Amino acid sequence: MSRFPTLLAAVGLSHVADQMALAALPLCAVLALGAGPGLTGALVAAQGAAWLLVSLPAGVVVDRGSKRRLIVGAQVAAALACALAALAASQGAGPLLGFASFVGTGGTVVLALAALALVPHLVPAGELPKANARLELARAGAALAAPVLAGFLAERANPALGFAVAALAAALAALVAARLPEGVAQAAPARPPVTRAIREGADFALRHPLLRGIVLCAVFWNFAFFALLAVAVPFALERIGLDAARTGLMQGGYGVGLILGALVAPGLLARVAPRSILIAGPVLSTLAAALLWTAPRGGGFAAGAAAYFLIGFGPMLWLICQTSIRQLVTPAALLGRVAALIQVAIYGVRPLGALAGGTLAAVAGLDAAVTLVIVAFALSALVPLVSALGQLRSMPAASPA
């Protein structure tokens, strides 16, 4: 892993930039622009749209180009975009803020795909779970710290400073990434048109039994998770009877679960069959949603916090395991495109889950919405039970180059 710490540092700084931008945008919308829920939602949607619109073409570019140059360029673009977002927020320019947020997140999309494709070139196959766990730990730490820092800056100074911090972190990520190796690029004569290249990646992922199971499990899980996000706060306030502070503390169990999952994943993966991890992740999520459903009936705050902890812990183990499997079974020339397809599937289903959860809560009540979450998580648990994922007794052999 002699070159891996450089990638870890670059990715960690990029996560700081991305999470600061995520936390700063709604604060800037409300406090600097005076936006209501409609405009705030539109700005957040513009920020998240990059995962849908940028992923597939970025996957093709990642498979064809220098991973180092892509990461550096993406973080330079993200730094400039975050600086522009800070300026736009300070000037009250909503459309410019939305555009800059989209571009900044696009830089994160490119880095995420390039980093995933570069990891197998920096570490041996047996070290992939450990390397992926360290990358996810950096993301989890940034996700916990960024909202606190962004809120502090917004309260004590100016909400636009959150974007300024994001710009600085992205610029530092670019400087660190400049020390990375190039990575393996596909030879120029073998490059098909972009649409055909995207189709090649999709065909490989959907025909491979392990990758197909990963895609389906991720789709059901993310639908459930975003349905939960849409109703979790009103459920905690109205059904469990918590105040806002205890609701936030309850949700903090998710971040604790993420961090602990990332810490213990390498050791577990070295001792436990992959199929057990791949089944346990969504099963623990299903149990967590059921535990949350019981919280108003006697569990209260403790049951809610435990539910959020399990939703962070189990899926983090699953994520590290399936990422390592993807890196092993996917040829190097397809790593970017396969990862891009999975990202699009995940981010495409998230708005549907949020819409379904919110609509059902409005029509049939919060308990019905949480029941939908339980069912969707259960479907995600069913996938590894009936697919090739549930038969995987050891990590697969690495794909030929």
Tab-separated table of C-alpha atoms in Angstrom:
chain	number	residue	atom	x	y	z
A	1	MET	CA	0.000	0.000	0.000
A	2	SER	CA	3.000	2.319	-0.423
A	3	ARG	CA	1.134	4.583	-2.875
A	4	PHE	CA	-2.276	4.095	-1.333
A	5	PRO	CA	-1.890	6.672	1.507
A	6	THR	CA	-1.605	9.389	-1.136
A	7	LEU	CA	-4.915	8.319	-2.657
A	8	LEU	CA	-6.467	8.073	0.809
A	9	ALA	CA	-5.395	11.625	1.636
A	10	ALA	CA	-6.735	12.978	-1.668
A	11	VAL	CA	-10.037	11.144	-1.315
A	12	GLY	CA	-10.384	12.199	2.328
A	13	LEU	CA	-9.897	15.863	1.443
A	14	SER	CA	-12.367	15.480	-1.407
A	15	HIS	CA	-14.943	14.042	1.001
A	16	VAL	CA	-14.420	17.028	3.296
A	17	ALA	CA	-15.064	19.340	0.339
A	18	ASP	CA	-18.124	17.413	-0.806
A	19	GLN	CA	-19.703	17.097	2.650
A	20	MET	CA	-19.054	20.759	3.444
A	21	ALA	CA	-20.753	21.750	0.186
A	22	LEU	CA	-23.688	19.447	0.947
A	23	ALA	CA	-24.109	20.981	4.399
A	24	ALA	CA	-23.535	24.569	3.283
A	25	LEU	CA	-26.005	24.645	0.389
A	26	PRO	CA	-29.301	24.519	2.336
A	27	LEU	CA	-27.879	26.887	4.950
A	28	CYS	CA	-26.927	29.380	2.238
A	29	ALA	CA	-30.300	28.962	0.558
A	30	VAL	CA	-32.268	29.750	3.710
A	31	LEU	CA	-29.985	32.225	5.483
A	32	ALA	CA	-28.322	34.055	2.589
A	33	LEU	CA	-30.978	33.872	-0.127
A	34	GLY	CA	-34.064	33.785	2.089
A	35	ALA	CA	-35.286	30.758	0.136
A	36	GLY	CA	-38.343	28.753	1.058
A	37	PRO	CA	-38.705	24.974	0.802
A	38	GLY	CA	-39.331	25.089	-2.956
A	39	LEU	CA	-36.164	26.960	-3.932
A	40	THR	CA	-34.093	25.125	-1.338
A	41	GLY	CA	-35.291	21.804	-2.730
A	42	ALA	CA	-34.508	22.899	-6.284
A	43	LEU	CA	-30.965	23.897	-5.332
A	44	VAL	CA	-30.363	20.610	-3.512
A	45	ALA	CA	-31.773	18.735	-6.512
A	46	ALA	CA	-29.378	20.587	-8.838
A	47	GLN	CA	-26.493	19.631	-6.580
A	48	GLY	CA	-27.479	15.951	-6.540
A	49	ALA	CA	-28.318	15.784	-10.240
A	50	ALA	CA	-24.616	15.498	-11.042
A	51	TRP	CA	-24.635	11.898	-9.817
A	52	LEU	CA	-27.238	11.046	-12.450
A	53	LEU	CA	-26.020	13.178	-15.355
A	54	VAL	CA	-22.239	12.938	-14.953
A	55	SER	CA	-21.718	9.325	-13.834
A	56	LEU	CA	-22.125	7.408	-17.120
A	57	PRO	CA	-19.944	9.621	-19.359
A	58	ALA	CA	-17.455	10.001	-16.506
A	59	GLY	CA	-17.207	6.215	-16.245
A	60	VAL	CA	-16.159	6.039	-19.903
A	61	VAL	CA	-13.536	8.752	-19.419
A	62	VAL	CA	-12.178	7.029	-16.308
A	63	ASP	CA	-11.681	3.776	-18.230
A	64	ARG	CA	-9.861	5.592	-21.050
A	65	GLY	CA	-7.749	8.248	-19.380
A	66	SER	CA	-5.114	8.805	-16.735
A	67	LYS	CA	-6.669	8.340	-13.316
A	68	ARG	CA	-4.271	10.834	-11.763
A	69	ARG	CA	-5.028	13.591	-14.261
A	70	LEU	CA	-8.753	13.011	-13.922
A	71	ILE	CA	-8.646	13.231	-10.133
A	72	VAL	CA	-6.510	16.370	-10.202
A	73	GLY	CA	-8.679	18.017	-12.852
A	74	ALA	CA	-11.898	17.069	-11.092
A	75	GLN	CA	-10.720	18.561	-7.804
A	76	VAL	CA	-9.484	21.751	-9.447
A	77	ALA	CA	-12.918	22.105	-11.033
A	78	ALA	CA	-14.585	21.380	-7.684
A	79	ALA	CA	-12.422	23.981	-5.927
A	80	LEU	CA	-13.287	26.654	-8.493
A	81	ALA	CA	-16.972	25.712	-8.379
A	82	CYS	CA	-17.105	25.900	-4.574
A	83	ALA	CA	-15.404	29.292	-4.641
A	84	LEU	CA	-17.985	30.434	-7.200
A	85	ALA	CA	-20.765	29.043	-4.985
A	86	ALA	CA	-19.464	31.066	-2.029
A	87	LEU	CA	-19.501	34.185	-4.190
A	88	ALA	CA	-22.982	33.407	-5.517
A	89	ALA	CA	-24.348	32.898	-2.010
A	90	SER	CA	-22.805	36.155	-0.828
A	91	GLN	CA	-24.386	38.000	-3.766
A	92	GLY	CA	-27.774	36.294	-3.474
A	93	ALA	CA	-27.479	34.742	-6.953
A	94	GLY	CA	-29.613	31.594	-6.716
A	95	PRO	CA	-29.219	30.249	-10.289
A	96	LEU	CA	-25.446	30.700	-10.146
A	97	LEU	CA	-25.367	28.940	-6.766
A	98	GLY	CA	-27.255	25.968	-8.243
A	99	PHE	CA	-24.944	25.784	-11.257
A	100	ALA	CA	-21.792	25.992	-9.140
A	101	SER	CA	-23.112	23.310	-6.780
A	102	PHE	CA	-23.796	21.012	-9.737
A	103	VAL	CA	-20.263	21.468	-11.102
A	104	GLY	CA	-18.691	20.944	-7.688
A	105	THR	CA	-20.564	17.696	-7.165
A	106	GLY	CA	-19.584	16.635	-10.691
A	107	GLY	CA	-15.966	16.836	-9.562
A	108	THR	CA	-16.790	14.488	-6.687
A	109	VAL	CA	-18.463	12.045	-9.096
A	110	VAL	CA	-15.366	11.869	-11.288
A	111	LEU	CA	-13.046	11.449	-8.305
A	112	ALA	CA	-15.188	8.680	-6.810
A	113	LEU	CA	-15.112	6.663	-10.036
A	114	ALA	CA	-11.424	7.272	-10.737
A	115	ALA	CA	-10.402	6.415	-7.181
A	116	LEU	CA	-12.363	3.154	-7.227
A	117	ALA	CA	-10.680	2.188	-10.496
A	118	LEU	CA	-7.228	3.164	-9.207
A	119	VAL	CA	-7.324	1.209	-5.934
A	120	PRO	CA	-6.682	-2.228	-7.556
A	121	HIS	CA	-3.516	-0.780	-9.143
A	122	LEU	CA	-2.195	0.412	-5.791
A	123	VAL	CA	-2.910	-2.530	-3.474
A	124	PRO	CA	-2.799	-6.327	-3.888
A	125	ALA	CA	-6.095	-8.181	-4.218
A	126	GLY	CA	-5.987	-9.460	-0.646
A	127	GLU	CA	-5.701	-5.909	0.719
A	128	LEU	CA	-8.730	-4.504	-1.136
A	129	PRO	CA	-11.177	-4.782	1.810
A	130	LYS	CA	-8.749	-2.975	4.112
A	131	ALA	CA	-8.123	-0.241	1.537
A	132	ASN	CA	-11.829	0.236	0.806
A	133	ALA	CA	-12.598	0.340	4.532
A	134	ARG	CA	-10.084	3.140	5.038
A	135	LEU	CA	-11.623	5.118	2.181
A	136	GLU	CA	-15.110	4.660	3.627
A	137	LEU	CA	-13.903	5.624	7.086
A	138	ALA	CA	-12.653	8.915	5.652
A	139	ARG	CA	-16.077	9.520	4.092
A	140	ALA	CA	-17.902	8.684	7.307
A	141	GLY	CA	-15.697	11.003	9.349
A	142	ALA	CA	-16.279	13.862	6.908
A	143	ALA	CA	-20.020	13.204	6.939
A	144	LEU	CA	-20.067	13.516	10.730
A	145	ALA	CA	-17.882	16.601	11.046
A	146	ALA	CA	-18.962	18.721	8.072
A	147	PRO	CA	-22.528	19.564	9.210
A	148	VAL	CA	-21.229	20.663	12.614
A	149	LEU	CA	-18.578	22.945	11.096
A	150	ALA	CA	-20.939	24.331	8.443
A	151	GLY	CA	-23.564	25.109	11.089
A	152	PHE	CA	-20.989	26.779	13.331
A	153	LEU	CA	-19.749	28.992	10.474
A	154	ALA	CA	-23.305	29.879	9.482
A	155	GLU	CA	-24.256	30.850	13.043
A	156	ARG	CA	-21.097	32.708	14.027
A	157	ALA	CA	-20.045	34.286	10.716
A	158	ASN	CA	-21.447	33.657	7.206
A	159	PRO	CA	-23.015	30.507	5.713
A	160	ALA	CA	-21.021	31.055	2.509
A	161	LEU	CA	-17.843	30.252	4.457
A	162	GLY	CA	-18.861	26.598	4.285
A	163	PHE	CA	-18.294	26.705	0.527
A	164	ALA	CA	-14.995	28.531	1.083
A	165	VAL	CA	-13.796	25.686	3.307
A	166	ALA	CA	-14.972	23.224	0.660
A	167	ALA	CA	-12.987	25.079	-2.014
A	168	LEU	CA	-9.844	24.940	0.117
A	169	ALA	CA	-10.256	21.210	0.801
A	170	ALA	CA	-10.782	20.450	-2.904
A	171	ALA	CA	-7.715	22.479	-3.857
A	172	LEU	CA	-5.629	20.565	-1.313
A	173	ALA	CA	-7.027	17.299	-2.697
A	174	ALA	CA	-5.816	18.295	-6.156
A	175	LEU	CA	-2.334	19.071	-4.848
A	176	VAL	CA	-2.092	15.744	-3.040
A	177	ALA	CA	-3.501	13.801	-6.022
A	178	ALA	CA	-0.792	15.212	-8.281
A	179	ARG	CA	1.579	12.716	-6.605
A	180	LEU	CA	-0.508	9.699	-7.651
A	181	PRO	CA	0.537	7.288	-10.409
A	182	GLU	CA	-1.226	7.536	-13.752
A	183	GLY	CA	-3.216	4.305	-13.481
A	184	VAL	CA	-3.938	1.960	-16.370
A	185	ALA	CA	-5.767	3.467	-19.318
A	186	GLN	CA	-7.412	1.657	-22.222
A	187	ALA	CA	-5.384	1.762	-25.418
A	188	ALA	CA	-6.636	4.357	-27.919
A	189	PRO	CA	-7.313	1.950	-30.849
A	190	ALA	CA	-9.738	-0.034	-28.674
A	191	ARG	CA	-11.985	2.918	-27.841
A	192	PRO	CA	-15.575	2.495	-29.083
A	193	PRO	CA	-18.070	5.387	-29.311
A	194	VAL	CA	-19.247	6.689	-25.945
A	195	THR	CA	-22.751	5.193	-26.144
A	196	ARG	CA	-21.355	1.795	-27.070
A	197	ALA	CA	-18.766	2.055	-24.299
A	198	ILE	CA	-21.505	2.766	-21.755
A	199	ARG	CA	-23.507	-0.194	-23.074
A	200	GLU	CA	-20.490	-2.480	-22.725
A	201	GLY	CA	-20.193	-1.630	-19.052
A	202	ALA	CA	-23.922	-2.097	-18.457
A	203	ASP	CA	-23.984	-5.427	-20.292
A	204	PHE	CA	-21.081	-6.765	-18.267
A	205	ALA	CA	-22.587	-5.684	-14.943
A	206	LEU	CA	-26.076	-7.013	-15.650
A	207	ARG	CA	-24.850	-10.347	-17.029
A	208	HIS	CA	-22.396	-11.065	-14.231
A	209	PRO	CA	-24.322	-12.913	-11.467
A	210	LEU	CA	-22.467	-11.236	-8.593
A	211	LEU	CA	-22.668	-7.736	-10.037
A	212	ARG	CA	-26.322	-8.200	-10.977
A	213	GLY	CA	-27.106	-9.146	-7.386
A	214	ILE	CA	-25.184	-6.136	-6.082
A	215	VAL	CA	-27.134	-3.777	-8.362
A	216	LEU	CA	-30.524	-5.186	-7.360
A	217	CYS	CA	-29.723	-5.192	-3.654
A	218	ALA	CA	-28.452	-1.603	-3.827
A	219	VAL	CA	-31.563	-0.426	-5.684
A	220	PHE	CA	-33.986	-1.845	-3.100
A	221	TRP	CA	-31.837	-0.666	-0.175
A	222	ASN	CA	-31.506	2.918	-1.405
A	223	PHE	CA	-35.222	3.106	-2.179
A	224	ALA	CA	-35.899	2.076	1.428
A	225	PHE	CA	-33.284	4.387	2.920
A	226	PHE	CA	-34.582	7.489	1.174
A	227	ALA	CA	-38.169	6.590	1.977
A	228	LEU	CA	-36.966	6.505	5.587
A	229	LEU	CA	-35.212	9.879	5.257
A	230	ALA	CA	-38.437	11.431	4.014
A	231	VAL	CA	-40.403	10.423	7.128
A	232	ALA	CA	-37.812	9.913	9.884
A	233	VAL	CA	-37.982	13.384	11.427
A	234	PRO	CA	-41.786	13.667	11.572
A	235	PHE	CA	-41.950	10.064	12.833
A	236	ALA	CA	-39.522	10.899	15.646
A	237	LEU	CA	-41.319	14.122	16.563
A	238	GLU	CA	-44.925	12.979	16.239
A	239	ARG	CA	-44.895	9.242	16.907
A	240	ILE	CA	-41.933	8.727	19.244
A	241	GLY	CA	-42.459	12.092	20.937
A	242	LEU	CA	-38.901	13.398	20.783
A	243	ASP	CA	-37.881	17.049	20.570
A	244	ALA	CA	-35.648	18.347	17.778
A	245	ALA	CA	-32.431	17.987	19.763
A	246	ARG	CA	-33.082	14.360	20.712
A	247	THR	CA	-34.185	13.620	17.158
A	248	GLY	CA	-30.823	14.828	15.875
A	249	LEU	CA	-29.041	12.830	18.556
A	250	MET	CA	-31.025	9.732	17.579
A	251	GLN	CA	-30.025	10.148	13.936
A	252	GLY	CA	-26.409	10.504	15.032
A	253	GLY	CA	-26.429	6.767	15.685
A	254	TYR	CA	-26.168	6.361	11.913
A	255	GLY	CA	-22.785	8.069	11.775
A	256	VAL	CA	-21.508	6.045	14.721
A	257	GLY	CA	-22.579	2.875	12.923
A	258	LEU	CA	-20.811	3.947	9.739
A	259	ILE	CA	-17.528	4.590	11.525
A	260	LEU	CA	-17.602	1.403	13.592
A	261	GLY	CA	-18.537	-0.631	10.508
A	262	ALA	CA	-15.586	0.774	8.583
A	263	LEU	CA	-13.251	0.035	11.491
A	264	VAL	CA	-14.233	-3.613	11.953
A	265	ALA	CA	-14.894	-4.522	8.298
A	266	PRO	CA	-11.345	-5.632	7.360
A	267	GLY	CA	-11.113	-7.998	10.328
A	268	LEU	CA	-14.567	-9.444	9.735
A	269	LEU	CA	-13.959	-9.955	6.029
A	270	ALA	CA	-10.767	-11.834	6.872
A	271	ARG	CA	-12.666	-14.246	9.123
A	272	VAL	CA	-16.234	-14.418	7.809
A	273	ALA	CA	-17.483	-15.690	4.453
A	274	PRO	CA	-18.463	-12.848	2.089
A	275	ARG	CA	-21.967	-14.263	1.753
A	276	SER	CA	-22.539	-13.714	5.479
A	277	ILE	CA	-21.601	-10.043	5.194
A	278	LEU	CA	-23.660	-9.579	2.023
A	279	ILE	CA	-26.715	-11.066	3.732
A	280	ALA	CA	-26.171	-9.420	7.113
A	281	GLY	CA	-26.049	-5.835	5.786
A	282	PRO	CA	-29.612	-5.651	4.415
A	283	VAL	CA	-30.959	-8.008	7.093
A	284	LEU	CA	-29.701	-5.677	9.834
A	285	SER	CA	-31.339	-2.769	7.985
A	286	THR	CA	-34.642	-4.650	7.952
A	287	LEU	CA	-34.376	-5.347	11.668
A	288	ALA	CA	-33.468	-1.712	12.266
A	289	ALA	CA	-36.574	-0.450	10.467
A	290	ALA	CA	-38.708	-2.884	12.466
A	291	LEU	CA	-37.059	-1.642	15.654
A	292	LEU	CA	-37.834	1.945	14.678
A	293	TRP	CA	-41.475	0.971	14.078
A	294	THR	CA	-41.663	-0.341	17.651
A	295	ALA	CA	-40.093	2.802	19.166
A	296	PRO	CA	-43.431	4.601	19.807
A	297	ARG	CA	-44.719	1.440	21.467
A	298	GLY	CA	-42.161	1.338	24.260
A	299	GLY	CA	-38.613	1.576	22.927
A	300	GLY	CA	-38.559	5.358	22.595
A	301	PHE	CA	-35.284	7.152	22.017
A	302	ALA	CA	-33.108	4.099	22.728
A	303	ALA	CA	-34.873	2.004	20.090
A	304	GLY	CA	-34.613	4.800	17.532
A	305	ALA	CA	-30.900	5.370	18.180
A	306	ALA	CA	-30.215	1.628	17.994
A	307	ALA	CA	-32.122	1.451	14.708
A	308	TYR	CA	-30.033	4.211	13.175
A	309	PHE	CA	-26.840	2.599	14.436
A	310	LEU	CA	-27.740	-0.687	12.713
A	311	ILE	CA	-28.645	1.120	9.470
A	312	GLY	CA	-25.138	2.600	9.479
A	313	PHE	CA	-23.205	-0.427	10.720
A	314	GLY	CA	-24.583	-3.298	8.610
A	315	PRO	CA	-24.679	-1.514	5.254
A	316	MET	CA	-21.142	-0.165	5.761
A	317	LEU	CA	-19.910	-3.757	6.059
A	318	TRP	CA	-21.926	-4.642	2.954
A	319	LEU	CA	-20.578	-1.650	1.022
A	320	ILE	CA	-16.931	-2.451	1.718
A	321	CYS	CA	-17.454	-6.114	0.857
A	322	GLN	CA	-19.307	-5.491	-2.409
A	323	THR	CA	-16.889	-2.766	-3.504
A	324	SER	CA	-14.000	-5.204	-3.091
A	325	ILE	CA	-15.921	-7.867	-5.043
A	326	ARG	CA	-16.596	-5.406	-7.868
A	327	GLN	CA	-12.926	-4.477	-8.070
A	328	LEU	CA	-11.957	-8.157	-8.238
A	329	VAL	CA	-14.436	-9.434	-10.829
A	330	THR	CA	-14.479	-6.410	-13.158
A	331	PRO	CA	-11.726	-6.124	-15.783
A	332	ALA	CA	-9.614	-2.997	-15.343
A	333	ALA	CA	-10.875	-1.570	-18.644
A	334	LEU	CA	-14.486	-1.651	-17.354
A	335	LEU	CA	-14.089	-0.555	-13.718
A	336	GLY	CA	-15.190	3.021	-14.303
A	337	ARG	CA	-18.219	2.132	-16.405
A	338	VAL	CA	-19.461	-0.611	-14.085
A	339	ALA	CA	-19.140	1.694	-11.078
A	340	ALA	CA	-20.938	4.432	-13.010
A	341	LEU	CA	-23.866	2.139	-13.809
A	342	ILE	CA	-24.248	1.208	-10.148
A	343	GLN	CA	-24.075	4.872	-9.122
A	344	VAL	CA	-26.793	5.818	-11.599
A	345	ALA	CA	-29.010	2.958	-10.407
A	346	ILE	CA	-28.552	4.017	-6.792
A	347	TYR	CA	-29.023	7.754	-7.263
A	348	GLY	CA	-31.839	7.287	-9.747
A	349	VAL	CA	-33.962	5.317	-7.284
A	350	ARG	CA	-33.361	7.626	-4.323
A	351	PRO	CA	-35.858	10.339	-5.368
A	352	LEU	CA	-38.449	7.611	-5.989
A	353	GLY	CA	-37.968	6.281	-2.471
A	354	ALA	CA	-38.276	9.741	-0.924
A	355	LEU	CA	-41.391	10.481	-2.977
A	356	ALA	CA	-42.983	7.124	-2.099
A	357	GLY	CA	-42.268	7.498	1.614
A	358	GLY	CA	-43.529	11.067	1.814
A	359	THR	CA	-46.649	10.368	-0.253
A	360	LEU	CA	-47.608	7.279	1.720
A	361	ALA	CA	-47.093	9.140	5.003
A	362	ALA	CA	-49.400	11.917	3.807
A	363	VAL	CA	-52.078	9.509	2.574
A	364	ALA	CA	-51.963	6.619	5.060
A	365	GLY	CA	-49.938	7.897	8.010
A	366	LEU	CA	-46.390	7.639	9.325
A	367	ASP	CA	-46.720	4.054	10.539
A	368	ALA	CA	-47.669	2.948	7.022
A	369	ALA	CA	-44.651	4.760	5.597
A	370	VAL	CA	-42.288	3.024	8.039
A	371	THR	CA	-43.933	-0.271	7.083
A	372	LEU	CA	-43.041	0.484	3.449
A	373	VAL	CA	-39.440	1.018	4.570
A	374	ILE	CA	-39.431	-2.381	6.304
A	375	VAL	CA	-40.779	-4.094	3.178
A	376	ALA	CA	-38.254	-2.425	0.871
A	377	PHE	CA	-35.348	-3.281	3.175
A	378	ALA	CA	-36.656	-6.861	3.321
A	379	LEU	CA	-36.596	-7.025	-0.492
A	380	SER	CA	-32.971	-5.869	-0.439
A	381	ALA	CA	-32.235	-8.696	2.028
A	382	LEU	CA	-34.007	-11.195	-0.205
A	383	VAL	CA	-31.671	-10.504	-3.139
A	384	PRO	CA	-28.490	-11.994	-1.610
A	385	LEU	CA	-30.509	-14.891	-0.211
A	386	VAL	CA	-31.702	-15.991	-3.657
A	387	SER	CA	-28.789	-14.826	-5.849
A	388	ALA	CA	-25.157	-15.760	-6.373
A	389	LEU	CA	-24.197	-13.390	-3.540
A	390	GLY	CA	-25.591	-15.848	-1.018
A	391	GLN	CA	-23.362	-18.631	-2.374
A	392	LEU	CA	-20.072	-16.731	-2.130
A	393	ARG	CA	-17.983	-18.612	0.437
A	394	SER	CA	-14.740	-16.744	-0.339
A	395	MET	CA	-13.699	-13.644	-2.218
A	396	PRO	CA	-13.622	-14.256	-6.001
A	397	ALA	CA	-10.408	-14.456	-7.961
A	398	ALA	CA	-9.203	-11.261	-9.589
A	399	SER	CA	-10.332	-10.756	-13.169
A	400	PRO	CA	-7.632	-10.896	-15.855
A	401	ALA	CA	-6.484	-7.435	-16.926
